[in-house]
Coordinates of C-alpha atoms in Angstrom, one line a residue:
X2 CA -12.2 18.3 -73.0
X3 CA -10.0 20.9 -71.7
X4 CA -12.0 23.9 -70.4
X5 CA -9.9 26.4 -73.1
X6 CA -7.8 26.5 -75.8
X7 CA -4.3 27.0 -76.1
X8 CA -0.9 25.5 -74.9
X9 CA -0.8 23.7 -72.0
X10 CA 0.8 24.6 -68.8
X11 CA 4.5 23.4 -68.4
X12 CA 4.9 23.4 -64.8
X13 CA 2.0 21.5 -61.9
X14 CA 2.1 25.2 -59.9
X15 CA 0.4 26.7 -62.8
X16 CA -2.4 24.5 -63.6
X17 CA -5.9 26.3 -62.8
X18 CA -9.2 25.2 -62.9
X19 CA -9.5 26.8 -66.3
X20 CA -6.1 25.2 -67.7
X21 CA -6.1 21.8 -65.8
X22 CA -3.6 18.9 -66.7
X23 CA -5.5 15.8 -68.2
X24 CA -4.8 12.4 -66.8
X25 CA -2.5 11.5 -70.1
X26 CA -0.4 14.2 -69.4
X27 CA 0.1 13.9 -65.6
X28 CA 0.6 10.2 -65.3
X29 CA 3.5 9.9 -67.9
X30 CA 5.5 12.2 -65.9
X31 CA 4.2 10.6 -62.4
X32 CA 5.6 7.4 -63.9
X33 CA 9.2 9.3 -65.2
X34 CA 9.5 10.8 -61.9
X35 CA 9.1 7.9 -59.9
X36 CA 11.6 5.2 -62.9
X37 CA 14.1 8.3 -61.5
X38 CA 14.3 7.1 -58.1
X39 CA 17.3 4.1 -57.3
X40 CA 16.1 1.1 -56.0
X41 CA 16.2 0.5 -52.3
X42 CA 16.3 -1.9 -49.7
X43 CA 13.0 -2.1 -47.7
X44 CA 11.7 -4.6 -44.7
X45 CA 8.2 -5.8 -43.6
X46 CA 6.4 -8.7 -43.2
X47 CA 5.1 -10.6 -45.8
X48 CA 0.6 -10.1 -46.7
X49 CA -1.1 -12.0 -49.1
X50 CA 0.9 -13.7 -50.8
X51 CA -0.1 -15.2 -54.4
X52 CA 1.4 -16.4 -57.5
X53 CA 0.1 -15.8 -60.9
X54 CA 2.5 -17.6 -63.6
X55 CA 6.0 -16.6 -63.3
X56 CA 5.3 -13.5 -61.0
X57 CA 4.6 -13.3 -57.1
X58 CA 2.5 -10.5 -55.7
X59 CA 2.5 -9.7 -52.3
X60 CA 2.1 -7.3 -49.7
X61 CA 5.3 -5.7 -48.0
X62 CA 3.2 -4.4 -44.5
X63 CA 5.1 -2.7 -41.9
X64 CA 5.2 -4.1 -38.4
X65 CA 4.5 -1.0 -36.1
X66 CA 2.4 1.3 -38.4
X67 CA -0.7 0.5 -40.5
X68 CA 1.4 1.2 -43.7
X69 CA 2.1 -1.1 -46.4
X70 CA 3.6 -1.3 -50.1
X71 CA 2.7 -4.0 -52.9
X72 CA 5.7 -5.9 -54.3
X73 CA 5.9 -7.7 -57.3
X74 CA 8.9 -10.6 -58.2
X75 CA 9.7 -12.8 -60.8
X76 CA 9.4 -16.7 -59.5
X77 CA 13.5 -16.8 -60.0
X78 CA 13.9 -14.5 -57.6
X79 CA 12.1 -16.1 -54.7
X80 CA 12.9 -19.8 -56.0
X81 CA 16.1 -19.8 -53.2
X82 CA 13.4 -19.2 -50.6
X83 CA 9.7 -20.4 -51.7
X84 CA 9.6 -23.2 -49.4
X85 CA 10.2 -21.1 -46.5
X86 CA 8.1 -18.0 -47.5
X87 CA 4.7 -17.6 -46.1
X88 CA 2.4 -15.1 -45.0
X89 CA 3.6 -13.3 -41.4
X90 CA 7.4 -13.9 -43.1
X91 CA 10.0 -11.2 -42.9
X92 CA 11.5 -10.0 -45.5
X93 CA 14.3 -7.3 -47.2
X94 CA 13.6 -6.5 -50.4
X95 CA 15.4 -5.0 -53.1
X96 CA 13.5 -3.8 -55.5
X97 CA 12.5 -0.4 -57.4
X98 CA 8.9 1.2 -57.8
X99 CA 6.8 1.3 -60.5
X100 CA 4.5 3.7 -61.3
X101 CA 1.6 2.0 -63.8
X102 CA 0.3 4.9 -65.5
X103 CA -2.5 2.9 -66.9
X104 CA -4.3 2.3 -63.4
X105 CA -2.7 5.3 -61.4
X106 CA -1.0 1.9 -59.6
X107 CA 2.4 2.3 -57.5
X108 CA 4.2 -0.8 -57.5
X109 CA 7.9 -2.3 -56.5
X110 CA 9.5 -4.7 -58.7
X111 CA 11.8 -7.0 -56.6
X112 CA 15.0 -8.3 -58.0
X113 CA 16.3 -9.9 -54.4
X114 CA 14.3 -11.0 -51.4
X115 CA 15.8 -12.5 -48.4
X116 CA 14.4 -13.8 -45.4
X117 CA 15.5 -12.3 -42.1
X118 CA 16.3 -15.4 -40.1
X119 CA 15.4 -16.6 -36.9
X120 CA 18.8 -15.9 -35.8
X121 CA 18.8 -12.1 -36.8
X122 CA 15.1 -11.9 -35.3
X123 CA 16.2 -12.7 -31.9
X124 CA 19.8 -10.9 -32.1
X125 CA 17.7 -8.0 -32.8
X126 CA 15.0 -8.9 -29.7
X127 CA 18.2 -9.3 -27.3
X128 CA 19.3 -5.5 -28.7
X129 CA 16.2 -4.0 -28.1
X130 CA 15.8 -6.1 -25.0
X131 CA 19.1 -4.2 -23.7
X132 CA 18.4 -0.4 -25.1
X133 CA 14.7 -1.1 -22.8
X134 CA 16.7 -2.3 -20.2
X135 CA 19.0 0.5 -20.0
X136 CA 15.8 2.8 -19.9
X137 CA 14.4 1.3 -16.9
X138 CA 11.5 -0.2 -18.0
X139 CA 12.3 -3.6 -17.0
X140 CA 12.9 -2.4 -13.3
X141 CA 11.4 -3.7 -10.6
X142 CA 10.1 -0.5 -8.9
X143 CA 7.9 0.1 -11.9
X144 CA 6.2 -2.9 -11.4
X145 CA 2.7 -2.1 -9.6
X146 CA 1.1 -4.3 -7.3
X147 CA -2.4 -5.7 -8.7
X148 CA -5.9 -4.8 -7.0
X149 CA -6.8 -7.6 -4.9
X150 CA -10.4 -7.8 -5.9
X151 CA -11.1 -6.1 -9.3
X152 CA -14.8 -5.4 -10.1
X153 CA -13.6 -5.0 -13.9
X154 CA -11.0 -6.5 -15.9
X155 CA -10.0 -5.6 -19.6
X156 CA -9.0 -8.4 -21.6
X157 CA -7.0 -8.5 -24.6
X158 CA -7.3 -12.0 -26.5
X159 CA -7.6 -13.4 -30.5
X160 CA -11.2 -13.0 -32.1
X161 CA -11.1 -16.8 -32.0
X162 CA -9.2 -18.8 -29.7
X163 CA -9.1 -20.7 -25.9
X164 CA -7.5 -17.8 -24.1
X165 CA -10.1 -15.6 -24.0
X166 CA -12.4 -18.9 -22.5
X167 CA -9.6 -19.6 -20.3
X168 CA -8.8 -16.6 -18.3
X169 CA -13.3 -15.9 -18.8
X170 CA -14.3 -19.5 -17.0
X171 CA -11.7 -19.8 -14.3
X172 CA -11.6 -16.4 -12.9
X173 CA -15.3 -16.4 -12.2
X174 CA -15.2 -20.0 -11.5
X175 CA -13.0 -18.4 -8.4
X176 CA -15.0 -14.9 -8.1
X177 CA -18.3 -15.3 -9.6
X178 CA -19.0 -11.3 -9.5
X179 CA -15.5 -10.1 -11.9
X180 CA -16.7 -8.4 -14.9
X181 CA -14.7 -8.3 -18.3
X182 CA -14.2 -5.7 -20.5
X183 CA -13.0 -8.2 -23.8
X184 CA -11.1 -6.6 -26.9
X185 CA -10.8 -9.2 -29.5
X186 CA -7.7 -8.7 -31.6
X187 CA -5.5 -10.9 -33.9
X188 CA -2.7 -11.6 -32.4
X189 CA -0.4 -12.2 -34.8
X190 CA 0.3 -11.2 -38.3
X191 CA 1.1 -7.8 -39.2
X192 CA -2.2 -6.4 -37.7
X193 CA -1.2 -7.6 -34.1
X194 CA 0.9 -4.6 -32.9
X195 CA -1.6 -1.9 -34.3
X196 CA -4.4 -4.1 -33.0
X197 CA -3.1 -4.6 -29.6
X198 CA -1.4 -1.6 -28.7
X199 CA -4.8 0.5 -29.5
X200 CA -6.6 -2.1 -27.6
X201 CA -4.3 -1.4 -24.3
X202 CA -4.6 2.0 -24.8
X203 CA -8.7 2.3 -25.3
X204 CA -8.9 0.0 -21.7
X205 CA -6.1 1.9 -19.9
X206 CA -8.5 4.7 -20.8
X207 CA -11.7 3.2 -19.3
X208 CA -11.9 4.7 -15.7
X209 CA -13.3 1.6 -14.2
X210 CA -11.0 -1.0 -15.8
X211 CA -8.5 -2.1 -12.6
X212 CA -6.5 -4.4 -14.3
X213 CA -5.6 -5.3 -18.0
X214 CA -4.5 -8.8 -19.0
X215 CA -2.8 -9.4 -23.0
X216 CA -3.7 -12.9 -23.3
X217 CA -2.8 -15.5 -26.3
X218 CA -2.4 -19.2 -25.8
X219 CA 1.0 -19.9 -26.8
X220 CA 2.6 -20.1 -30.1
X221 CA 5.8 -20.4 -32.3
X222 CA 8.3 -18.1 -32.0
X223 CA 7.4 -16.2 -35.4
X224 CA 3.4 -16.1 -33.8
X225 CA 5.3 -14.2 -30.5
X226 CA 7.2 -11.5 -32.5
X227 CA 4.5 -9.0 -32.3
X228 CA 5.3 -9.0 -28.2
X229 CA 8.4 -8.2 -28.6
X230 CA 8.0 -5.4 -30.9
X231 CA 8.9 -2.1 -29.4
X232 CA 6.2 -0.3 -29.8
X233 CA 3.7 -2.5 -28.4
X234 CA 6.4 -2.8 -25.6
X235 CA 6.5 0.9 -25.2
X236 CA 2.7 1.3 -25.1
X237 CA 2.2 -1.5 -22.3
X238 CA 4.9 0.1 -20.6
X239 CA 3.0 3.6 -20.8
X240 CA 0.4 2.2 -19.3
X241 CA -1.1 3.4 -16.2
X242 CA -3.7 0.2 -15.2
X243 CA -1.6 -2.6 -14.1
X244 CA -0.6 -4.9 -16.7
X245 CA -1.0 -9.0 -16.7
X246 CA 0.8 -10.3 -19.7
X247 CA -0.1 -14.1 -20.4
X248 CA 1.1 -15.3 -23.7
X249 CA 1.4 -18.8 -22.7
X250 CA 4.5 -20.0 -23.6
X251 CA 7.0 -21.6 -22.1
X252 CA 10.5 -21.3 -24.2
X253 CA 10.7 -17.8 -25.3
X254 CA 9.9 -14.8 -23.4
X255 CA 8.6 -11.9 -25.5
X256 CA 9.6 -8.4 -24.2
X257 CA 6.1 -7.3 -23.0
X258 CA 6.5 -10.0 -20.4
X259 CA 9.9 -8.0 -19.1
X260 CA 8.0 -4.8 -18.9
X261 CA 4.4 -5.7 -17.7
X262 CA 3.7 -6.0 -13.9
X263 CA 3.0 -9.4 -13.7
X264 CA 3.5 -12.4 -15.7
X265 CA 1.6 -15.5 -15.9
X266 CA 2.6 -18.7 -17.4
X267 CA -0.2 -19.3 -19.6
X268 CA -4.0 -17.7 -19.5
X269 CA -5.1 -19.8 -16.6
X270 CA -2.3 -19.1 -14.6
X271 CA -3.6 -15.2 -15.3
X272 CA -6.8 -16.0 -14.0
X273 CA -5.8 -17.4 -11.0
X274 CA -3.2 -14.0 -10.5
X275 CA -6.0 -11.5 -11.2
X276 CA -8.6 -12.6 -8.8
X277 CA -9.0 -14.6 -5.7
X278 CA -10.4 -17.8 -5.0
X279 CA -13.7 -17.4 -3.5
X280 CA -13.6 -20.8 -1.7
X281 CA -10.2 -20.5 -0.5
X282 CA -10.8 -17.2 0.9
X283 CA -14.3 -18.4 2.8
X284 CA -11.5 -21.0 3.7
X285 CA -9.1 -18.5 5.2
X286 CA -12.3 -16.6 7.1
X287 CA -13.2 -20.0 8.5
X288 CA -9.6 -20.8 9.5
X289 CA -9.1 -17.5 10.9
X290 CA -12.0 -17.1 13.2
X291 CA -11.3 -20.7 14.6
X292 CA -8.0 -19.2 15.5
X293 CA -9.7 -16.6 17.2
X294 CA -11.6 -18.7 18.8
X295 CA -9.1 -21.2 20.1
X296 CA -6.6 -18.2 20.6
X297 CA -9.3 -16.1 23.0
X298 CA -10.5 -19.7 24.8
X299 CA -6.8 -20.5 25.5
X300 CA -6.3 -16.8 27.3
X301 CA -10.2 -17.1 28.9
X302 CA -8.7 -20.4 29.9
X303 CA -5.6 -19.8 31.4
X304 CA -6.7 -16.6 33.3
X305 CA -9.5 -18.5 34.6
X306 CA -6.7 -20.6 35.9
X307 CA -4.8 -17.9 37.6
X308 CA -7.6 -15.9 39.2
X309 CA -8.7 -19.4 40.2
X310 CA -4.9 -20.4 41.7
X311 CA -5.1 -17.4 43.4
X312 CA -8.5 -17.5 44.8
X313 CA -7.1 -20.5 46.3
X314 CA -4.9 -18.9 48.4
X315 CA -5.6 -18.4 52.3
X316 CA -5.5 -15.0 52.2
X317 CA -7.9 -14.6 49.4
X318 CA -10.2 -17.8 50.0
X319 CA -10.3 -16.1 54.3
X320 CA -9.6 -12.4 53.5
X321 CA -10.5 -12.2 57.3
X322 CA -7.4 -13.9 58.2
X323 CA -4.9 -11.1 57.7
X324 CA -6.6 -8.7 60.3
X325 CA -7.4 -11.1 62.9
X326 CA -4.1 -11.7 64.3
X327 CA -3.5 -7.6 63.7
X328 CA -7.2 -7.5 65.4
X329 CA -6.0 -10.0 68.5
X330 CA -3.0 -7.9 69.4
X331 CA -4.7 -4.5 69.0
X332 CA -7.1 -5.5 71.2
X333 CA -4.3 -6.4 73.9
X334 CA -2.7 -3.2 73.1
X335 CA -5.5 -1.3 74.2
X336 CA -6.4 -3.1 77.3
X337 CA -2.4 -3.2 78.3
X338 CA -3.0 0.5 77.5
X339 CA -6.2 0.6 79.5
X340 CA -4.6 -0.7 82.4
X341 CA -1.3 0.7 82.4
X342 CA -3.0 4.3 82.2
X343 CA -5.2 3.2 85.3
X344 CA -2.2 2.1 87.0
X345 CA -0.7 5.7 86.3
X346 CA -4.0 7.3 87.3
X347 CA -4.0 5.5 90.4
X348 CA -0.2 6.4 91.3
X349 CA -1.1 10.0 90.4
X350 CA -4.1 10.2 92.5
X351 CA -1.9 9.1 95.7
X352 CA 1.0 11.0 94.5
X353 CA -0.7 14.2 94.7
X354 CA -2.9 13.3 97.7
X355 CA 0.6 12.9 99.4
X356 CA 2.0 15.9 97.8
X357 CA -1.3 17.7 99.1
X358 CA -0.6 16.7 102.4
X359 CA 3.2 17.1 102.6
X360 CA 2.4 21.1 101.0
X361 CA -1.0 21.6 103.9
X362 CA 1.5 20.8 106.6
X363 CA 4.1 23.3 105.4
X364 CA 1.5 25.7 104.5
X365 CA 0.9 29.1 106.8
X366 CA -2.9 28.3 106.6
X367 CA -2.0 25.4 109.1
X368 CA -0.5 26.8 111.6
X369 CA -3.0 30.0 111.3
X370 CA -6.1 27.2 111.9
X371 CA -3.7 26.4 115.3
X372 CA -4.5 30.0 116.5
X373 CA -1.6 32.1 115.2
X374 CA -2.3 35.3 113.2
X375 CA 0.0 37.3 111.0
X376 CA 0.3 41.1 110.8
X377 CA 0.9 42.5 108.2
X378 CA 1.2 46.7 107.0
X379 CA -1.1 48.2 104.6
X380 CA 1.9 47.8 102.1
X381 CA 1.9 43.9 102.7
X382 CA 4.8 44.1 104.8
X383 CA 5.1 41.4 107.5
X384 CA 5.4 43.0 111.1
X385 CA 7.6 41.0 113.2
X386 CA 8.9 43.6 115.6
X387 CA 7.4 46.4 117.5
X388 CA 9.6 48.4 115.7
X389 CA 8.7 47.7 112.4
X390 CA 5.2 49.6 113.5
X391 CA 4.4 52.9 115.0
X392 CA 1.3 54.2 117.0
X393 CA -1.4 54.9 114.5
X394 CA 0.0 52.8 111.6
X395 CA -3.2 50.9 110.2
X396 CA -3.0 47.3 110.2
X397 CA -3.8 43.9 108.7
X398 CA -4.2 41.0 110.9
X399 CA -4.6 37.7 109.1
X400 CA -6.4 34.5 111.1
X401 CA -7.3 31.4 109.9
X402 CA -11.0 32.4 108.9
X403 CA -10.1 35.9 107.4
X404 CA -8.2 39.2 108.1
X405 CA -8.9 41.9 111.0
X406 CA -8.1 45.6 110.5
X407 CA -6.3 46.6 113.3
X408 CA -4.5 50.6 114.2
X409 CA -1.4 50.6 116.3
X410 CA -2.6 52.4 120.0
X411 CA 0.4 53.1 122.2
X412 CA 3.9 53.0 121.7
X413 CA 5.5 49.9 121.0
X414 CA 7.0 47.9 123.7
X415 CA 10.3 45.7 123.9

């Protein structure tokens, strides 16, 4: 009952609580708003699909977004394609919305569904594969390297499947100490992008996560289109943990194996990429210090054999031998030295002795030890005439055994 009398109001913006619209009157003119609209041509993929009598109901979802619209057809309408119809099947619709004013329910009624074809699926793929492409994020300087030993991997698989065993079993069957981080999605359907993407994005986010591998074990080509939709291609490429896609498949090559940085044939193969083989590695340490080995041996060896060759060697196995020829002669040296330098010492001696002589015979003092004298002036003068002397002039006479002092008495005679 309406809170007060009178008229209702004619337009929604003048409702109050006091002068509300009741249901009767609001859902008629939901319903002649909405029979106002044209019909349009809409595309999902095909949810829960049922048959009551002559009428199909299904679910029209959309393939990126968690959106979807119900969709009712007569039986005539799908006849031309019932035996190819099934859930996860792509579809444009014609058809116009309903408003059911009864239930509050939104409906479209569909005069003419056709299935987009496998053809048109991949046409699309190759277009979108080319508008990524021309963005860059197929290029191979995007790609980035994996760790070589991650403590933690995230792993994207079905709720129920072999993949997630698969990539599990063998990568600690080769590194027993890998940890997972395991979202379980469905990975294919109409859920899968939504499902996935947020999955990649919730591990990207997890600091300790080192590498992320998108695993599914193969599939038809209708299972892979979620991989190739462009925005789960856009998220893994967004990604800033290095990305393992593994859908494992061998035909068809879904987009997010263009843009992740590695891909692996099949979730084994992903194991085997992510992580390395424990015993191969002990392998490699084994093999690498016998090369060591062997490598420093063969140097010890061979420069045992040259210090040896050249221990060998006279002048090394005698070191004496180089000085005692040097020794021999410098010895002779010295004693051809010795007696050349007596030899000279001799002929000096004589020499002089001679010389001695030869300079005692010529020598004044000689003839002075004979008895001669020589007088000489106070001023050193040598008197050799009675002239050269006058009476009273001092004198010096000079013999062999000294000097005399002598005065001049008488006059000098002739």
């Amino acid at each position: 009952m309406r809170a007060s009398a009178g008229p209702l109001p004619l337009k929604a913006g003048d409702t109050t609580p006091e002068r509300p619209w009741p249901v009767r009157h609001l859902a008629p003119k939901i319903a002649d708003y909405i029979a106002r609209m044209p019909p349009v041509w809409v595309e999902g993929q095909v949810l829960n699909l049922k048959r009551w009598n002559t009428l199909y109901f299904l679910t029209l979802r959309d393939t990126d977004l968690d959106m979807s619209l119900s969709v009712t057809a007569p039986a005539r309408a799908i006849a031309p394609i019932a035996d190819r119809l099934a859930d996860g099947s792509h579809l444009v619709v014609h058809a116009r919305p309903q408003f059911h004013a009864k239930k509050g329910d939104l409906t479209f009624a569909a005069d003419d569904l056709r299935l987009v074809g496998l053809g048109e699926l991949l046409a699309r793929i190759e277009h979108l594969k080319g508008v990524l492409g021309a963005e860059g994020l197929f290029d191979a300087d995007r790609k980035r390297p994996l760790p070589f030993l991650p403590a933690v991997v995230g792993l994207v698989c079905a709720q129920q499947g072999d993949a997630e065993h698969d990539v599990v079993s063998n990568a600690r069957a080769r590194w027993p100490a890998v940890q997972f981080e395991i979202r379980r999605v469905t990975v294919q359907g109409p859920r899968a992008v939504p499902e996935v993407r947020a999955a990649i994005a919730e591990l990207d986010a997890d600091p300790r996560v080192e590498v992320i591998v998108v695993a599914r074990g193969g599939g038809s080509f209708e299972d892979l289109l979620p991989f190739s939709n462009e925005t789960l291609v856009r998220a893994a490429a967004a990604c800033r943990t290095p990305l393992v896609s593994a859908i494992g498949h061998h035909l068809d090559s879904p987009l997010l194996d263009l843009v992740a940085d590695l891909r692996a044939s099949t979730p084994t193969d992903a194991a085997k990429r992510i992580v390395p083989d424990v015993s191969e590695e002990r392998a490699r340490l084994v093999q690498a210090r016998t090369r060591a080995r062997a490598a420093i041996t063969h140097r010890l060896t061979r420069e045992q054999a040259g210090l040896d060759h050249w221990r060998s060697r006279p002048a090394l196995a005698q070191p004496a031998t180089l000085v005692d020829a040097h020794e021999t002669r410098l010895h002779t040296l010295r004693d051809t030295a010795r007696r050349a330098l007596h030899t000279g010492l001799v002929h000096g001696f004589a020499e002089i002795a001679g010389l001695r002589a030869q300079v005692r015979a010529l020598s004044p003092a000689a003839t002075l030890e004979r008895g001669y004298a020589v007088v000489q002036r106070t001023d050193g003068h040598v008197v050799r005439d009675p002239a050269d002397v006058e009476s009273g002039d001092a004198l010096r006479i000079r013999v062999a055994a000294g000097e005399l002092a002598a005065t001049v008495a008488g006059e000098p005679t002739d």
